[in-house]
mmCIF file of C-alpha atoms in Angstrom:
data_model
loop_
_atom_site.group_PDB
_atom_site.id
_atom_site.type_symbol
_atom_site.label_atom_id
_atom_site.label_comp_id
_atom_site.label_asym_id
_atom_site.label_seq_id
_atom_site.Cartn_x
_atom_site.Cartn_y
_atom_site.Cartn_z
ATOM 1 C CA UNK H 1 86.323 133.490 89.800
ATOM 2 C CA UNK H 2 87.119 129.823 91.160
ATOM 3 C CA UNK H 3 89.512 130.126 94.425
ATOM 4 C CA UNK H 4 91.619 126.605 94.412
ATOM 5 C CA UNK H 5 93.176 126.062 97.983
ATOM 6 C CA UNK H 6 95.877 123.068 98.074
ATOM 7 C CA UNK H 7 96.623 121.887 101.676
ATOM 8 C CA UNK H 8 100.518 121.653 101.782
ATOM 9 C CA UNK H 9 100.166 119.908 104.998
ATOM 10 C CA UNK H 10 97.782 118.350 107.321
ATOM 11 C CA UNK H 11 94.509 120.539 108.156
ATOM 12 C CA UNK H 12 92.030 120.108 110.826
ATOM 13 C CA UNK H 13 88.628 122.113 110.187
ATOM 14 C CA UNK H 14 86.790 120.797 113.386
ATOM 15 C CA UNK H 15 83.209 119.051 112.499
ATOM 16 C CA UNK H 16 80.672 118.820 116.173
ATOM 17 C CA UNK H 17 80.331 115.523 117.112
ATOM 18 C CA UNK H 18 79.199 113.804 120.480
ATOM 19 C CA UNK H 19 82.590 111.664 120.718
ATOM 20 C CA UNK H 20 84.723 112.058 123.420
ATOM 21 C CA UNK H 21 88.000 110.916 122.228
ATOM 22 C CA UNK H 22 87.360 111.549 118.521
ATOM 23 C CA UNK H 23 87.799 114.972 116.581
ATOM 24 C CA UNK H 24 86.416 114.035 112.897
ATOM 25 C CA UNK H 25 87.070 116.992 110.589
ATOM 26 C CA UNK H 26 84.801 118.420 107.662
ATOM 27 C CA UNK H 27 85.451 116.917 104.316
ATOM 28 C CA UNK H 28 85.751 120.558 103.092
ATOM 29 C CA UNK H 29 86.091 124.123 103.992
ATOM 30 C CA UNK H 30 83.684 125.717 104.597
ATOM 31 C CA UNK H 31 82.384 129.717 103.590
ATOM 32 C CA UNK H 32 83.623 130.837 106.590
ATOM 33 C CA UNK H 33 87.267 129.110 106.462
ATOM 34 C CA UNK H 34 87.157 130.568 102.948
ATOM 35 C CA UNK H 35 86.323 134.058 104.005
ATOM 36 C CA UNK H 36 89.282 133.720 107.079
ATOM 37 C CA UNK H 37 92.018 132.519 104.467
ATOM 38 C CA UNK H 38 91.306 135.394 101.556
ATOM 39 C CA UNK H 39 91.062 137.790 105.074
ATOM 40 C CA UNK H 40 94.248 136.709 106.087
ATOM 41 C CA UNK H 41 96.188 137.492 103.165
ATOM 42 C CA UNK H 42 94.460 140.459 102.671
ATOM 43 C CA UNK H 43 95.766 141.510 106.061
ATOM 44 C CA UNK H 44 99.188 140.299 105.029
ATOM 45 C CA UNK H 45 99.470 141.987 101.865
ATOM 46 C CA UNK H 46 98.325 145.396 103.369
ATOM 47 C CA UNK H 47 100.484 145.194 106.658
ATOM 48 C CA UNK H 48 97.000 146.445 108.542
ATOM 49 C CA UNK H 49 97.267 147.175 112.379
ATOM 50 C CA UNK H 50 93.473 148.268 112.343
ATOM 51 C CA UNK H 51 91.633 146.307 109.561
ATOM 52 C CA UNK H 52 88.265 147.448 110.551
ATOM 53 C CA UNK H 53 89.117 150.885 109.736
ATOM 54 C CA UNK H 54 90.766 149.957 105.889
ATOM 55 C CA UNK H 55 87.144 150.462 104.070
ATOM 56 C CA UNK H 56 88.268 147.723 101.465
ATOM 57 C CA UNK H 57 88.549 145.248 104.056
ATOM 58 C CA UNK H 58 85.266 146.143 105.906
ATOM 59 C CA UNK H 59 83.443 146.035 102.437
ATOM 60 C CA UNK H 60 84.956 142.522 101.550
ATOM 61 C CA UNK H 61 85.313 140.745 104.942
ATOM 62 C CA UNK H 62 82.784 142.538 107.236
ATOM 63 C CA UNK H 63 79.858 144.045 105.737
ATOM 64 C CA UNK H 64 78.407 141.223 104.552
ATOM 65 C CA UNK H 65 78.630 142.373 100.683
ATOM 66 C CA UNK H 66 80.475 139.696 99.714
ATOM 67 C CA UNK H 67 79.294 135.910 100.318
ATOM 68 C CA UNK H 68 82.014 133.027 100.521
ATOM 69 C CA UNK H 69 81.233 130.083 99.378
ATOM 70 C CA UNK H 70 82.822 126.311 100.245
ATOM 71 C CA UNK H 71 85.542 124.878 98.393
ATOM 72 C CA UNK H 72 85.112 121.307 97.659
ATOM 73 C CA UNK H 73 87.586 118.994 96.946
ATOM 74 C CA UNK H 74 88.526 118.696 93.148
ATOM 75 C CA UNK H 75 89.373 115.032 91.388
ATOM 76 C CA UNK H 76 90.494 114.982 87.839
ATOM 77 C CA UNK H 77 89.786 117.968 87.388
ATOM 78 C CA UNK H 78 86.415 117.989 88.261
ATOM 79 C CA UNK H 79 85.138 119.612 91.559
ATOM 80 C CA UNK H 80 83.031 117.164 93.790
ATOM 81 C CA UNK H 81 79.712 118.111 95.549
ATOM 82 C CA UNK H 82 77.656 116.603 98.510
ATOM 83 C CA UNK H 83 75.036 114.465 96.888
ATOM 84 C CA UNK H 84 71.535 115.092 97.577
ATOM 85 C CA UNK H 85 70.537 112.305 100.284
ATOM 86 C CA UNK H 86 67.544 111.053 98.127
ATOM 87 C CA UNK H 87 69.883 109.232 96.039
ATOM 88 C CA UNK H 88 70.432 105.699 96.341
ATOM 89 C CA UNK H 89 72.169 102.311 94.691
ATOM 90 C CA UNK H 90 72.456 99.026 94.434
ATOM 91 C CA UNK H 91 74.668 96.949 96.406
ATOM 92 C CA UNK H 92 77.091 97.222 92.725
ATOM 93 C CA UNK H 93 77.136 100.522 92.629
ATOM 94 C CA UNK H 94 75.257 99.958 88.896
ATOM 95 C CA UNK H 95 72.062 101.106 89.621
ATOM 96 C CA UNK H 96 70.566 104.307 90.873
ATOM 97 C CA UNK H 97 67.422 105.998 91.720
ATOM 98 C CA UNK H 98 66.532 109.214 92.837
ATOM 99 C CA UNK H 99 63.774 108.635 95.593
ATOM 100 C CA UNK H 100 62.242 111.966 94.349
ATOM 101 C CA UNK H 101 61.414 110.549 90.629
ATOM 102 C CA UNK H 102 61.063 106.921 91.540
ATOM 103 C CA UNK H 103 60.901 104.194 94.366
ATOM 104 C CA UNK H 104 63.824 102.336 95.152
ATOM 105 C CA UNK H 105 63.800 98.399 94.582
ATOM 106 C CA UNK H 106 64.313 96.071 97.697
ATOM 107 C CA UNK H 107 68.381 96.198 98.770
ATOM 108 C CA UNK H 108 69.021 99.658 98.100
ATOM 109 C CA UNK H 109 71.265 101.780 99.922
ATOM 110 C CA UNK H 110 71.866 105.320 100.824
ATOM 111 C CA UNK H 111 74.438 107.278 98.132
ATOM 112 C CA UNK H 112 75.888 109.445 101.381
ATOM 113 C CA UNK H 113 79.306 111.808 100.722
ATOM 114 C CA UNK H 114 80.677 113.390 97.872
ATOM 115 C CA UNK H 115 80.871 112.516 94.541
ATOM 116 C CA UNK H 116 81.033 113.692 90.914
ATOM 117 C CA UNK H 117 78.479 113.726 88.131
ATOM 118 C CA UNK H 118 80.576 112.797 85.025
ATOM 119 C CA UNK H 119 79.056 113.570 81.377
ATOM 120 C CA UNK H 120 77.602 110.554 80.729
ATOM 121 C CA UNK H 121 75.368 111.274 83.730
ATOM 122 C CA UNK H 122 76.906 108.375 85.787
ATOM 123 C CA UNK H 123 77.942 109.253 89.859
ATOM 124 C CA UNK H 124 81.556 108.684 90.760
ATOM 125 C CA UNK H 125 82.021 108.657 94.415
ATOM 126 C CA UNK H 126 84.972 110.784 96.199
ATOM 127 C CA UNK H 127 86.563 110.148 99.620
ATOM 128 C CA UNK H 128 88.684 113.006 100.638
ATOM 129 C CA UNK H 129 92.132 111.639 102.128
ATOM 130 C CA UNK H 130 92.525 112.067 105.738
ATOM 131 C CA UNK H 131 95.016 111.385 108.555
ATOM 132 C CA UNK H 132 94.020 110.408 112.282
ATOM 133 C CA UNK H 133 96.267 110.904 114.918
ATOM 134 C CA UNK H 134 96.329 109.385 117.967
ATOM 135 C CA UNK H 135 97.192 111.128 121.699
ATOM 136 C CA UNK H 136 97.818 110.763 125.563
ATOM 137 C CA UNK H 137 96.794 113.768 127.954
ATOM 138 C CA UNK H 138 100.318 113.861 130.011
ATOM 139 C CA UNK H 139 100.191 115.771 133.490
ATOM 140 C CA UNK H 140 103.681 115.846 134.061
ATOM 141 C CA UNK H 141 107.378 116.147 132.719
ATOM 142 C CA UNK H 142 108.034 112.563 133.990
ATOM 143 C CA UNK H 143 104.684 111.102 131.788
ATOM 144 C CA UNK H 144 106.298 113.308 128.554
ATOM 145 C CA UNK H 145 109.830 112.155 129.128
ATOM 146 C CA UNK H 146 108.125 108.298 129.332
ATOM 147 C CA UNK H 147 105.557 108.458 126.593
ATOM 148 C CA UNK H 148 103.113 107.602 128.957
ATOM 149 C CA UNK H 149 100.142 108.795 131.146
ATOM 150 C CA UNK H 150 99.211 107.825 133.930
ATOM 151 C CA UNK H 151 95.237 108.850 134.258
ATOM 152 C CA UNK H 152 95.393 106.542 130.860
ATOM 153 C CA UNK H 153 93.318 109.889 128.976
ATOM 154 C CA UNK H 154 93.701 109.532 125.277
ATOM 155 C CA UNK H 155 92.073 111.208 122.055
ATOM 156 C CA UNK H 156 92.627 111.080 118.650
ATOM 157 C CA UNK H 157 91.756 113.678 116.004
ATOM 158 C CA UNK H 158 91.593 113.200 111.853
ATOM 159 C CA UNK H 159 92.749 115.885 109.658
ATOM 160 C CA UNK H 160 92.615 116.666 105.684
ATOM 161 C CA UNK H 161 95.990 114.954 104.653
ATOM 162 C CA UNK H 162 98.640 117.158 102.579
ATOM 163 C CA UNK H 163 98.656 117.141 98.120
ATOM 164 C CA UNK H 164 94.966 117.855 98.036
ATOM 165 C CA UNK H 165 92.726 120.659 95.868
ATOM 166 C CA UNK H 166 89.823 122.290 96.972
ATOM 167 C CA UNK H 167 87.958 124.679 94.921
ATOM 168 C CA UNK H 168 85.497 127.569 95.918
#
């Protein structure tokens, strides 16, 4: 049964990078996000103080029974997918080769992301909307009453913006 979560506002599911003073976030959620959400308002619905010891919950979130897959994000309708990184185009997105069938011709690129496979076999690219947000590490009352910081420590994080579909 296809689980369709709509962000109603901004969501940050935290991706590892090396950056100091950038949080990218995932361009979907994944299994585990998934399993927390359903978990959640299980937990909600029941009123549980103890979950572990409600044997539905243990059989659905805990036992490892039930897998959770990712949602990705869904486009007209249709539900986008990571494309396998042997694919790659021309520089007019008209031509494209998968490296496993066939050798690609001089001035093709990596097709990196998600897209769409539309019934006419043709690749539609999809960018999932996101927000980034800029910030100042303030030490004191007087740097948050004046905006401003001192030490001159900043970071800025992205998040999934608000109005989008993701199904599982």
């Amino acid at each position: 049964m296809p689980l369709i979560i709509e962000t109603l506002s901004p969501v940050v599911l935290a991706k590892s990078s090396g950056a100091n003073i950038m949080a990218p976030t995932e361009d979907f959620f994944p299994g585990s996000v998934v399993r927390g959400v359903l978990a959640g308002q299980y937990l909600a619905g029941k009123n549980l103080v103890h979950a572990e010891q409600d044997k539905n919950f243990y059989d659905l979130f805990l036992s490892g029974k039930v897998t959770f897959g990712p949602a990705y994000p869904i486009k007209d309708g249709q539900v986008g997918e990571f494309l396998p990184l042997t694919l790659m185009r021309d520089k007019g997105y008209e031509k494209i080769c998968d490296l496993l069938k066939e050798n690609a011709e001089a001035g093709f690129k990596g097709l990196r992301g998600l897209g769409i496979v539309n019934d006419d076999n043709r690749i539609k690219t999809l960018n999932v909307q996101k927000n980034l947000e800029f910030h100042m590490s303030r030490q004191n009352a007087n740097e948050r009453i004046t905006g401003s910081s001192t030490d001159g420590q900043i970071y800025n994080y992205e998040s999934l913006a608000a109005g989008q579909k993701f199904q599982s």
